[in-house]
Amino acid sequence: MPLHLEPGEGPPSFVDLISTAAYRSMAAALRLGVFAALSPKPLTSADLARTLGTDPRGTALLCEALVAFGYLEQADDTYSNTAPTQKWLSGNGYSEVDRFWATVLFDSWDGLEDSIRTGKPALDFYGWLSDRPETLHRFQTMLSSHADSIAPEVSTHVPVGSTLLDLGGGHAKYAIRLCTANPTLHATVIDLPEALAVGEEAVAKSDLTDRITLRPGDYDSLDLGTDFDTVLLFNVVHGRPAPANQDLLTRVAAALRPGGSVVLLEHDEHSEDRAGDAFARVFSLNLFHGQGGQVYPTAEIESWLTTAGLTTITTHPLRTSPGQSLIIATKPA
Ligand SMILES: C[S@@+](CC[C@H](N)C(=O)[O-])C[C@H]1O[C@@H](n2cnc3c(N)ncnc32)[C@H](O)[C@@H]1O
């Protein structure tokens, strides 16, 4: 929350009790449209309630809490967004990230003890997403916007020939970028049907329907094909248990031509920055809980690649996405 509290001599969890309530209240404000409604001008809580169609007393109490947490400011009887709230949370940009994480943390972490007790994911994350079309669309849109910002740098590292397979490539932004930059490249994107709906729209807009094929299905059971120059596995292995990754990488190696390369995009296990490192732990725990995955050490990923018969493994930290790296391995010629 924007308000920074120190635990002092008291129980170490007290500040977290407030932070958790602050994040949940912020999510309620986003979902109800509080920050958007206060964007043009400050309002009294009664006017805000009228605008939102909410209960006046509940709205007043939420506003008071949001002032205490540092999201709103109060002057006389009117409330306004603080400057950071106005910048990040009053529109549809970054606030989509908070809407996504609030749903994940408050709706899906209920059985966290169960996944840790049993070692089995407490939910099937992609099934859970497909039951929530709005959250699924938000998830793919977040990945797609991130891809827009890093694809220019990513494409400078990806070895390209004439055929490319993107496994779990949903929004298709990497295939679009690489096909645009390489006029003879043909790409195939495999993903679950709901995720590919986002890709379909983007491919149609990019006018690349003749060079990008979208194949709906499960990459664990589909025939992946053979003789690809390049296979992309971006943000995929962290969402799966280690044995499933070993199996998939062995099938990926069989789908490459000799001399072809697999390129993985993954989060670094640790970050220098303390907040970045703490977020990596949240991300990793969430992957374990929802998918049986985690942020894997690079050495473990390298061992899967080696077991799959791939060599010449190199790692390329991304300047445009600090804390993420590309890992590239080649099938011996
Ligand atoms: C974390 S997203 C990464 C998307 C994209 N590669 C990127 O980096 O932006 C993982 C993708 O894998 C897809 N996926 C998950 N399980 C799958 C499966 N069994 N078969 C095909 N796609 C799957 C998801 O739908 C999702 O689009």
mmCIF file of C-alpha atoms and ligand atoms in Angstrom:
data_model
loop_
_atom_site.group_PDB
_atom_site.id
_atom_site.type_symbol
_atom_site.label_atom_id
_atom_site.label_comp_id
_atom_site.label_asym_id
_atom_site.label_seq_id
_atom_site.Cartn_x
_atom_site.Cartn_y
_atom_site.Cartn_z
ATOM 1 C CA MET A 1 0.000 0.000 0.000
ATOM 2 C CA PRO A 2 1.187 3.564 -0.574
ATOM 3 C CA LEU A 3 1.376 4.038 3.224
ATOM 4 C CA HIS A 4 4.665 2.610 4.560
ATOM 5 C CA LEU A 5 4.434 1.180 8.065
ATOM 6 C CA GLU A 6 7.222 -0.370 10.117
ATOM 7 C CA PRO A 7 6.353 -3.352 12.336
ATOM 8 C CA GLY A 8 8.271 -1.797 15.273
ATOM 9 C CA GLU A 9 8.298 -3.898 18.472
ATOM 10 C CA GLY A 10 4.821 -5.367 17.908
ATOM 11 C CA PRO A 11 3.741 -8.600 16.209
ATOM 12 C CA PRO A 12 5.483 -8.847 12.805
ATOM 13 C CA SER A 13 2.190 -9.698 11.082
ATOM 14 C CA PHE A 14 0.232 -6.589 12.138
ATOM 15 C CA VAL A 15 1.514 -4.451 9.256
ATOM 16 C CA ASP A 16 0.665 -7.291 6.848
ATOM 17 C CA LEU A 17 -2.866 -7.458 8.227
ATOM 18 C CA ILE A 18 -3.259 -3.805 7.228
ATOM 19 C CA SER A 19 -1.479 -4.274 3.864
ATOM 20 C CA THR A 20 -3.689 -7.231 2.961
ATOM 21 C CA ALA A 21 -6.844 -5.294 3.851
ATOM 22 C CA ALA A 22 -5.472 -2.312 1.902
ATOM 23 C CA TYR A 23 -4.905 -4.426 -1.247
ATOM 24 C CA ARG A 24 -8.361 -5.993 -0.928
ATOM 25 C CA SER A 25 -9.953 -2.530 -0.455
ATOM 26 C CA MET A 26 -7.997 -1.167 -3.435
ATOM 27 C CA ALA A 27 -9.323 -4.122 -5.525
ATOM 28 C CA ALA A 28 -12.891 -3.326 -4.432
ATOM 29 C CA ALA A 29 -12.334 0.318 -5.405
ATOM 30 C CA LEU A 30 -11.041 -0.736 -8.844
ATOM 31 C CA ARG A 31 -13.940 -3.146 -9.431
ATOM 32 C CA LEU A 32 -16.513 -0.581 -8.304
ATOM 33 C CA GLY A 33 -14.921 2.163 -10.424
ATOM 34 C CA VAL A 34 -13.939 4.503 -7.535
ATOM 35 C CA PHE A 35 -10.614 5.693 -9.004
ATOM 36 C CA ALA A 36 -12.091 6.159 -12.496
ATOM 37 C CA ALA A 37 -15.029 8.131 -11.073
ATOM 38 C CA LEU A 38 -12.668 10.410 -9.110
ATOM 39 C CA SER A 39 -10.397 10.900 -12.127
ATOM 40 C CA PRO A 40 -12.116 13.995 -13.631
ATOM 41 C CA LYS A 41 -12.686 15.798 -10.309
ATOM 42 C CA PRO A 42 -12.917 15.312 -6.524
ATOM 43 C CA LEU A 43 -16.319 14.190 -5.191
ATOM 44 C CA THR A 44 -18.030 13.865 -1.837
ATOM 45 C CA SER A 45 -18.645 10.266 -0.813
ATOM 46 C CA ALA A 46 -22.393 10.871 -1.320
ATOM 47 C CA ASP A 47 -21.835 12.058 -4.917
ATOM 48 C CA LEU A 48 -19.425 9.185 -5.496
ATOM 49 C CA ALA A 49 -22.039 6.701 -4.245
ATOM 50 C CA ARG A 50 -24.638 8.277 -6.553
ATOM 51 C CA THR A 51 -22.249 8.015 -9.526
ATOM 52 C CA LEU A 52 -21.375 4.377 -8.778
ATOM 53 C CA GLY A 53 -24.848 3.285 -7.670
ATOM 54 C CA THR A 54 -23.396 2.051 -4.356
ATOM 55 C CA ASP A 55 -24.482 2.300 -0.729
ATOM 56 C CA PRO A 56 -23.624 5.793 0.674
ATOM 57 C CA ARG A 57 -22.430 4.577 4.109
ATOM 58 C CA GLY A 58 -20.320 1.729 2.644
ATOM 59 C CA THR A 59 -18.833 4.117 0.069
ATOM 60 C CA ALA A 60 -17.948 6.670 2.783
ATOM 61 C CA LEU A 61 -16.232 3.979 4.884
ATOM 62 C CA LEU A 62 -14.326 2.655 1.851
ATOM 63 C CA CYS A 63 -13.150 6.209 1.029
ATOM 64 C CA GLU A 64 -11.971 6.746 4.616
ATOM 65 C CA ALA A 65 -10.059 3.461 4.505
ATOM 66 C CA LEU A 66 -8.498 4.362 1.135
ATOM 67 C CA VAL A 67 -7.346 7.677 2.619
ATOM 68 C CA ALA A 68 -5.789 5.822 5.574
ATOM 69 C CA PHE A 69 -4.006 3.425 3.173
ATOM 70 C CA GLY A 70 -2.732 6.322 1.029
ATOM 71 C CA TYR A 71 -4.764 5.735 -2.174
ATOM 72 C CA LEU A 72 -7.057 8.791 -1.787
ATOM 73 C CA GLU A 73 -6.747 12.285 -0.303
ATOM 74 C CA GLN A 74 -9.454 14.129 1.587
ATOM 75 C CA ALA A 75 -10.012 17.907 1.562
ATOM 76 C CA ASP A 76 -13.034 19.143 3.520
ATOM 77 C CA ASP A 77 -15.730 16.654 2.562
ATOM 78 C CA THR A 78 -14.393 15.717 -0.895
ATOM 79 C CA TYR A 79 -12.147 12.832 -1.937
ATOM 80 C CA SER A 80 -9.611 12.804 -4.770
ATOM 81 C CA ASN A 81 -7.077 10.340 -6.180
ATOM 82 C CA THR A 82 -3.491 10.832 -4.981
ATOM 83 C CA ALA A 83 -1.091 11.575 -7.861
ATOM 84 C CA PRO A 84 0.199 7.932 -8.055
ATOM 85 C CA THR A 85 -3.406 6.581 -7.904
ATOM 86 C CA GLN A 86 -4.395 8.931 -10.713
ATOM 87 C CA LYS A 87 -1.370 7.872 -12.785
ATOM 88 C CA TRP A 88 -1.528 4.078 -12.303
ATOM 89 C CA LEU A 89 -5.033 3.098 -11.209
ATOM 90 C CA SER A 90 -7.607 5.497 -12.666
ATOM 91 C CA GLY A 91 -7.517 4.085 -16.228
ATOM 92 C CA ASN A 92 -7.332 0.666 -17.885
ATOM 93 C CA GLY A 93 -3.533 0.355 -18.094
ATOM 94 C CA TYR A 94 -1.638 -0.903 -15.052
ATOM 95 C CA SER A 95 -4.869 -1.384 -13.084
ATOM 96 C CA GLU A 96 -5.500 -4.550 -15.153
ATOM 97 C CA VAL A 97 -2.447 -6.091 -13.441
ATOM 98 C CA ASP A 98 -3.956 -5.397 -10.012
ATOM 99 C CA ARG A 99 -7.353 -6.708 -11.090
ATOM 100 C CA PHE A 100 -5.659 -9.930 -12.188
ATOM 101 C CA TRP A 101 -3.507 -10.381 -9.066
ATOM 102 C CA ALA A 102 -6.360 -9.509 -6.696
ATOM 103 C CA THR A 103 -8.483 -12.264 -8.284
ATOM 104 C CA VAL A 104 -5.604 -14.736 -8.089
ATOM 105 C CA LEU A 105 -4.668 -13.938 -4.489
ATOM 106 C CA PHE A 106 -8.145 -13.572 -3.012
ATOM 107 C CA ASP A 107 -9.973 -16.232 -5.061
ATOM 108 C CA SER A 108 -7.402 -18.942 -5.665
ATOM 109 C CA TRP A 109 -5.059 -18.932 -2.633
ATOM 110 C CA ASP A 110 -7.777 -20.318 -0.388
ATOM 111 C CA GLY A 111 -6.298 -23.837 -0.480
ATOM 112 C CA LEU A 112 -2.633 -22.794 -0.187
ATOM 113 C CA GLU A 113 -2.143 -25.070 2.836
ATOM 114 C CA ASP A 114 -3.480 -28.021 0.806
ATOM 115 C CA SER A 115 -1.028 -27.596 -2.070
ATOM 116 C CA ILE A 116 1.869 -27.233 0.372
ATOM 117 C CA ARG A 117 0.695 -30.186 2.489
ATOM 118 C CA THR A 118 0.198 -32.528 -0.476
ATOM 119 C CA GLY A 119 2.708 -31.204 -3.025
ATOM 120 C CA LYS A 120 -0.099 -31.204 -5.604
ATOM 121 C CA PRO A 121 -1.557 -28.057 -7.185
ATOM 122 C CA ALA A 122 -4.773 -27.072 -5.406
ATOM 123 C CA LEU A 123 -6.299 -26.021 -8.712
ATOM 124 C CA ASP A 124 -5.944 -26.483 -12.429
ATOM 125 C CA PHE A 125 -4.933 -22.894 -13.221
ATOM 126 C CA TYR A 126 -5.887 -22.935 -16.917
ATOM 127 C CA GLY A 127 -9.221 -24.676 -16.153
ATOM 128 C CA TRP A 128 -9.781 -22.092 -13.382
ATOM 129 C CA LEU A 129 -9.020 -19.333 -15.927
ATOM 130 C CA SER A 130 -11.336 -20.747 -18.576
ATOM 131 C CA ASP A 131 -14.171 -20.667 -15.996
ATOM 132 C CA ARG A 132 -13.424 -16.922 -15.651
ATOM 133 C CA PRO A 133 -13.391 -15.509 -19.210
ATOM 134 C CA GLU A 134 -12.815 -11.927 -18.007
ATOM 135 C CA THR A 135 -9.740 -12.947 -15.971
ATOM 136 C CA LEU A 136 -8.469 -15.154 -18.814
ATOM 137 C CA HIS A 137 -8.780 -12.262 -21.266
ATOM 138 C CA ARG A 138 -7.006 -9.990 -18.756
ATOM 139 C CA PHE A 139 -4.201 -12.578 -18.358
ATOM 140 C CA GLN A 140 -3.633 -12.872 -22.130
ATOM 141 C CA THR A 141 -3.855 -9.079 -22.553
ATOM 142 C CA MET A 142 -1.204 -8.572 -19.826
ATOM 143 C CA LEU A 143 1.101 -11.100 -21.509
ATOM 144 C CA SER A 144 0.396 -9.535 -24.883
ATOM 145 C CA SER A 145 1.252 -5.985 -23.691
ATOM 146 C CA HIS A 146 4.414 -7.304 -22.055
ATOM 147 C CA ALA A 147 5.312 -9.039 -25.332
ATOM 148 C CA ASP A 148 4.767 -5.745 -27.200
ATOM 149 C CA SER A 149 7.328 -4.044 -24.978
ATOM 150 C CA ILE A 150 10.017 -6.757 -25.033
ATOM 151 C CA ALA A 151 9.570 -8.383 -28.487
ATOM 152 C CA PRO A 152 11.957 -5.931 -30.223
ATOM 153 C CA GLU A 153 14.824 -6.975 -27.910
ATOM 154 C CA VAL A 154 13.775 -10.647 -27.827
ATOM 155 C CA SER A 155 13.773 -10.826 -31.628
ATOM 156 C CA THR A 156 17.424 -9.733 -31.773
ATOM 157 C CA HIS A 157 18.394 -12.921 -29.878
ATOM 158 C CA VAL A 158 16.101 -15.539 -31.470
ATOM 159 C CA PRO A 159 17.875 -17.588 -34.182
ATOM 160 C CA VAL A 160 15.484 -17.672 -37.130
ATOM 161 C CA GLY A 161 15.309 -19.867 -40.271
ATOM 162 C CA SER A 162 12.220 -20.503 -42.337
ATOM 163 C CA THR A 163 10.012 -22.339 -39.787
ATOM 164 C CA LEU A 164 9.176 -21.538 -36.176
ATOM 165 C CA LEU A 165 6.936 -23.244 -33.614
ATOM 166 C CA ASP A 166 5.702 -21.228 -30.615
ATOM 167 C CA LEU A 167 4.377 -23.517 -27.857
ATOM 168 C CA GLY A 168 1.916 -21.743 -25.533
ATOM 169 C CA GLY A 169 2.208 -18.693 -27.793
ATOM 170 C CA GLY A 170 -1.451 -17.635 -27.185
ATOM 171 C CA HIS A 171 -1.526 -13.940 -28.083
ATOM 172 C CA ALA A 172 0.883 -14.615 -31.035
ATOM 173 C CA LYS A 173 2.821 -11.363 -30.550
ATOM 174 C CA TYR A 174 6.241 -13.029 -30.764
ATOM 175 C CA ALA A 175 5.289 -14.901 -33.965
ATOM 176 C CA ILE A 176 3.957 -11.646 -35.434
ATOM 177 C CA ARG A 177 7.110 -9.695 -34.564
ATOM 178 C CA LEU A 178 9.441 -12.390 -35.926
ATOM 179 C CA CYS A 179 7.415 -12.914 -39.138
ATOM 180 C CA THR A 180 7.285 -9.168 -39.721
ATOM 181 C CA ALA A 181 11.067 -8.901 -39.339
ATOM 182 C CA ASN A 182 11.744 -12.047 -41.431
ATOM 183 C CA PRO A 183 9.662 -12.057 -44.650
ATOM 184 C CA THR A 184 10.336 -15.754 -45.467
ATOM 185 C CA LEU A 185 9.484 -17.064 -41.986
ATOM 186 C CA HIS A 186 6.388 -19.249 -41.415
ATOM 187 C CA ALA A 187 5.238 -19.702 -37.823
ATOM 188 C CA THR A 188 2.908 -22.149 -36.067
ATOM 189 C CA VAL A 189 1.456 -21.190 -32.688
ATOM 190 C CA ILE A 190 0.027 -23.897 -30.428
ATOM 191 C CA ASP A 191 -2.120 -22.978 -27.438
ATOM 192 C CA LEU A 192 -5.415 -23.804 -25.748
ATOM 193 C CA PRO A 193 -8.451 -22.651 -27.788
ATOM 194 C CA GLU A 194 -9.500 -19.765 -25.484
ATOM 195 C CA ALA A 195 -5.976 -18.318 -25.449
ATOM 196 C CA LEU A 196 -5.674 -18.570 -29.240
ATOM 197 C CA ALA A 197 -8.799 -16.432 -29.670
ATOM 198 C CA VAL A 198 -6.657 -13.438 -28.575
ATOM 199 C CA GLY A 199 -3.913 -14.487 -31.049
ATOM 200 C CA GLU A 200 -6.407 -14.892 -33.874
ATOM 201 C CA GLU A 201 -7.457 -11.249 -33.593
ATOM 202 C CA ALA A 202 -3.834 -10.037 -33.523
ATOM 203 C CA VAL A 203 -2.789 -12.178 -36.520
ATOM 204 C CA ALA A 204 -5.784 -10.973 -38.549
ATOM 205 C CA LYS A 205 -4.886 -7.328 -37.742
ATOM 206 C CA SER A 206 -1.238 -7.894 -38.722
ATOM 207 C CA ASP A 207 -2.189 -9.292 -42.140
ATOM 208 C CA LEU A 208 -0.015 -12.369 -41.580
ATOM 209 C CA THR A 209 -2.715 -15.048 -41.823
ATOM 210 C CA ASP A 210 -0.859 -16.653 -44.765
ATOM 211 C CA ARG A 211 2.344 -17.102 -42.693
ATOM 212 C CA ILE A 212 1.084 -17.739 -39.160
ATOM 213 C CA THR A 213 -0.886 -20.917 -38.434
ATOM 214 C CA LEU A 214 -2.785 -21.121 -35.146
ATOM 215 C CA ARG A 215 -3.191 -24.700 -33.869
ATOM 216 C CA PRO A 216 -5.557 -25.091 -30.924
ATOM 217 C CA GLY A 217 -4.748 -27.996 -28.646
ATOM 218 C CA ASP A 218 -2.688 -29.446 -25.820
ATOM 219 C CA TYR A 219 1.048 -29.312 -26.507
ATOM 220 C CA ASP A 220 1.505 -32.387 -24.297
ATOM 221 C CA SER A 221 -0.557 -34.563 -26.622
ATOM 222 C CA LEU A 222 -0.485 -32.912 -30.081
ATOM 223 C CA ASP A 223 1.992 -34.151 -32.663
ATOM 224 C CA LEU A 224 4.448 -31.213 -32.679
ATOM 225 C CA GLY A 225 5.782 -31.968 -36.161
ATOM 226 C CA THR A 226 9.422 -32.116 -37.290
ATOM 227 C CA ASP A 227 12.233 -30.101 -38.864
ATOM 228 C CA PHE A 228 11.542 -26.741 -37.215
ATOM 229 C CA ASP A 229 14.403 -24.244 -37.293
ATOM 230 C CA THR A 230 13.240 -22.690 -34.022
ATOM 231 C CA VAL A 231 10.905 -23.607 -31.166
ATOM 232 C CA LEU A 232 9.836 -20.967 -28.623
ATOM 233 C CA LEU A 233 8.820 -21.955 -25.089
ATOM 234 C CA PHE A 234 8.147 -18.585 -23.489
ATOM 235 C CA ASN A 235 6.927 -18.508 -19.883
ATOM 236 C CA VAL A 236 5.911 -22.149 -20.148
ATOM 237 C CA VAL A 237 8.253 -24.321 -18.056
ATOM 238 C CA HIS A 238 7.659 -22.320 -14.839
ATOM 239 C CA GLY A 239 3.983 -23.385 -15.023
ATOM 240 C CA ARG A 240 4.722 -27.126 -14.933
ATOM 241 C CA PRO A 241 6.330 -29.772 -12.724
ATOM 242 C CA ALA A 242 9.918 -30.777 -13.573
ATOM 243 C CA PRO A 243 9.129 -34.260 -15.065
ATOM 244 C CA ALA A 244 6.529 -32.709 -17.426
ATOM 245 C CA ASN A 245 9.169 -30.195 -18.570
ATOM 246 C CA GLN A 246 11.684 -32.946 -19.227
ATOM 247 C CA ASP A 247 9.125 -34.827 -21.373
ATOM 248 C CA LEU A 248 8.135 -31.702 -23.292
ATOM 249 C CA LEU A 249 11.745 -30.662 -23.957
ATOM 250 C CA THR A 250 12.544 -34.166 -25.221
ATOM 251 C CA ARG A 251 9.610 -33.853 -27.674
ATOM 252 C CA VAL A 252 10.747 -30.324 -28.595
ATOM 253 C CA ALA A 253 14.236 -31.666 -29.390
ATOM 254 C CA ALA A 254 12.636 -34.273 -31.696
ATOM 255 C CA ALA A 255 10.641 -31.505 -33.435
ATOM 256 C CA LEU A 256 13.827 -29.504 -34.254
ATOM 257 C CA ARG A 257 15.967 -30.036 -37.345
ATOM 258 C CA PRO A 258 19.659 -30.728 -36.624
ATOM 259 C CA GLY A 259 21.192 -27.292 -35.969
ATOM 260 C CA GLY A 260 17.813 -25.859 -34.918
ATOM 261 C CA SER A 261 17.312 -24.056 -31.598
ATOM 262 C CA VAL A 262 14.867 -23.959 -28.715
ATOM 263 C CA VAL A 263 14.482 -20.600 -26.967
ATOM 264 C CA LEU A 264 13.000 -20.374 -23.467
ATOM 265 C CA LEU A 265 11.911 -17.145 -21.799
ATOM 266 C CA GLU A 266 11.972 -17.476 -18.020
ATOM 267 C CA HIS A 267 12.119 -15.459 -14.822
ATOM 268 C CA ASP A 268 15.474 -15.337 -13.053
ATOM 269 C CA GLU A 269 15.406 -17.197 -9.762
ATOM 270 C CA HIS A 270 16.740 -14.230 -7.791
ATOM 271 C CA SER A 271 16.793 -10.512 -8.301
ATOM 272 C CA GLU A 272 19.196 -7.965 -6.824
ATOM 273 C CA ASP A 273 16.329 -5.654 -6.000
ATOM 274 C CA ARG A 274 14.573 -6.576 -2.694
ATOM 275 C CA ALA A 275 11.026 -5.843 -3.897
ATOM 276 C CA GLY A 276 11.730 -7.675 -7.180
ATOM 277 C CA ASP A 277 13.045 -10.653 -5.233
ATOM 278 C CA ALA A 278 10.008 -10.703 -2.917
ATOM 279 C CA PHE A 279 7.696 -10.563 -5.948
ATOM 280 C CA ALA A 280 9.602 -13.478 -7.516
ATOM 281 C CA ARG A 281 8.818 -15.490 -4.344
ATOM 282 C CA VAL A 282 5.087 -14.571 -4.628
ATOM 283 C CA PHE A 283 5.160 -15.586 -8.301
ATOM 284 C CA SER A 284 6.946 -18.869 -7.578
ATOM 285 C CA LEU A 285 4.602 -19.825 -4.708
ATOM 286 C CA ASN A 286 1.605 -19.005 -6.905
ATOM 287 C CA LEU A 287 2.989 -21.215 -9.704
ATOM 288 C CA PHE A 288 3.455 -24.103 -7.259
ATOM 289 C CA HIS A 289 -0.025 -23.666 -5.806
ATOM 290 C CA GLY A 290 -1.909 -23.282 -9.092
ATOM 291 C CA GLN A 291 0.130 -25.320 -11.547
ATOM 292 C CA GLY A 292 2.689 -27.458 -9.729
ATOM 293 C CA GLY A 293 5.437 -25.258 -11.184
ATOM 294 C CA GLN A 294 7.866 -22.694 -9.797
ATOM 295 C CA VAL A 295 10.605 -20.334 -10.944
ATOM 296 C CA TYR A 296 13.298 -22.934 -11.649
ATOM 297 C CA PRO A 297 17.052 -22.416 -11.168
ATOM 298 C CA THR A 298 18.812 -21.954 -14.522
ATOM 299 C CA ALA A 299 21.021 -24.973 -13.717
ATOM 300 C CA GLU A 300 17.928 -27.214 -13.499
ATOM 301 C CA ILE A 301 16.581 -25.950 -16.840
ATOM 302 C CA GLU A 302 20.010 -26.541 -18.376
ATOM 303 C CA SER A 303 20.007 -30.123 -17.060
ATOM 304 C CA TRP A 304 16.634 -30.822 -18.789
ATOM 305 C CA LEU A 305 18.000 -29.362 -22.040
ATOM 306 C CA THR A 306 21.150 -31.485 -21.817
ATOM 307 C CA THR A 307 19.138 -34.644 -21.060
ATOM 308 C CA ALA A 308 17.000 -33.843 -24.126
ATOM 309 C CA GLY A 309 20.221 -33.932 -26.213
ATOM 310 C CA LEU A 310 20.503 -30.160 -26.711
ATOM 311 C CA THR A 311 23.843 -28.358 -26.435
ATOM 312 C CA THR A 312 25.547 -24.954 -26.664
ATOM 313 C CA ILE A 313 23.296 -23.496 -23.954
ATOM 314 C CA THR A 314 23.486 -19.718 -23.536
ATOM 315 C CA THR A 315 21.593 -17.300 -21.263
ATOM 316 C CA HIS A 316 20.698 -13.733 -22.249
ATOM 317 C CA PRO A 317 19.325 -11.407 -19.519
ATOM 318 C CA LEU A 318 16.818 -8.960 -20.994
ATOM 319 C CA ARG A 319 17.431 -5.219 -20.649
ATOM 320 C CA THR A 320 13.769 -4.451 -21.421
ATOM 321 C CA SER A 321 12.491 -6.942 -18.823
ATOM 322 C CA PRO A 322 14.800 -6.927 -15.800
ATOM 323 C CA GLY A 323 14.582 -10.271 -13.951
ATOM 324 C CA GLN A 324 13.823 -12.255 -17.136
ATOM 325 C CA SER A 325 16.252 -14.065 -19.434
ATOM 326 C CA LEU A 326 16.244 -16.014 -22.670
ATOM 327 C CA ILE A 327 17.861 -19.452 -22.560
ATOM 328 C CA ILE A 328 18.889 -20.786 -25.973
ATOM 329 C CA ALA A 329 19.988 -24.362 -26.752
ATOM 330 C CA THR A 330 20.785 -26.046 -30.057
ATOM 331 C CA LYS A 331 20.234 -29.521 -31.474
ATOM 332 C CA PRO A 332 23.608 -30.843 -32.646
ATOM 333 C CA ALA A 333 23.938 -30.834 -36.457
HETATM 334 C C1 LIG B 1 2.256 -17.929 -19.089
HETATM 335 S S1 LIG B 1 1.472 -18.083 -20.612
HETATM 336 C C2 LIG B 1 2.751 -17.582 -21.738
HETATM 337 C C3 LIG B 1 2.237 -17.007 -23.029
HETATM 338 C C4 LIG B 1 3.335 -16.565 -24.006
HETATM 339 N N1 LIG B 1 4.186 -17.651 -24.367
HETATM 340 C C5 LIG B 1 4.131 -15.429 -23.414
HETATM 341 O O1 LIG B 1 5.264 -15.643 -22.960
HETATM 342 O O2 LIG B 1 3.633 -14.305 -23.363
HETATM 343 C C6 LIG B 1 1.428 -19.821 -20.878
HETATM 344 C C7 LIG B 1 0.615 -20.194 -22.097
HETATM 345 O O3 LIG B 1 0.605 -21.619 -22.228
HETATM 346 C C8 LIG B 1 -0.713 -22.019 -22.577
HETATM 347 N N2 LIG B 1 -0.891 -23.414 -22.149
HETATM 348 C C9 LIG B 1 -0.945 -23.880 -20.886
HETATM 349 N N3 LIG B 1 -1.098 -25.216 -20.886
HETATM 350 C C10 LIG B 1 -1.149 -25.603 -22.188
HETATM 351 C C11 LIG B 1 -1.286 -26.858 -22.838
HETATM 352 N N4 LIG B 1 -1.400 -27.981 -22.138
HETATM 353 N N5 LIG B 1 -1.270 -26.884 -24.192
HETATM 354 C C12 LIG B 1 -1.164 -25.733 -24.912
HETATM 355 N N6 LIG B 1 -1.017 -24.511 -24.340
HETATM 356 C C13 LIG B 1 -1.018 -24.448 -23.002
HETATM 357 C C14 LIG B 1 -1.608 -21.040 -21.859
HETATM 358 O O4 LIG B 1 -2.905 -20.979 -22.408
HETATM 359 C C15 LIG B 1 -0.831 -19.752 -22.000
HETATM 360 O O5 LIG B 1 -1.198 -19.035 -23.156
#
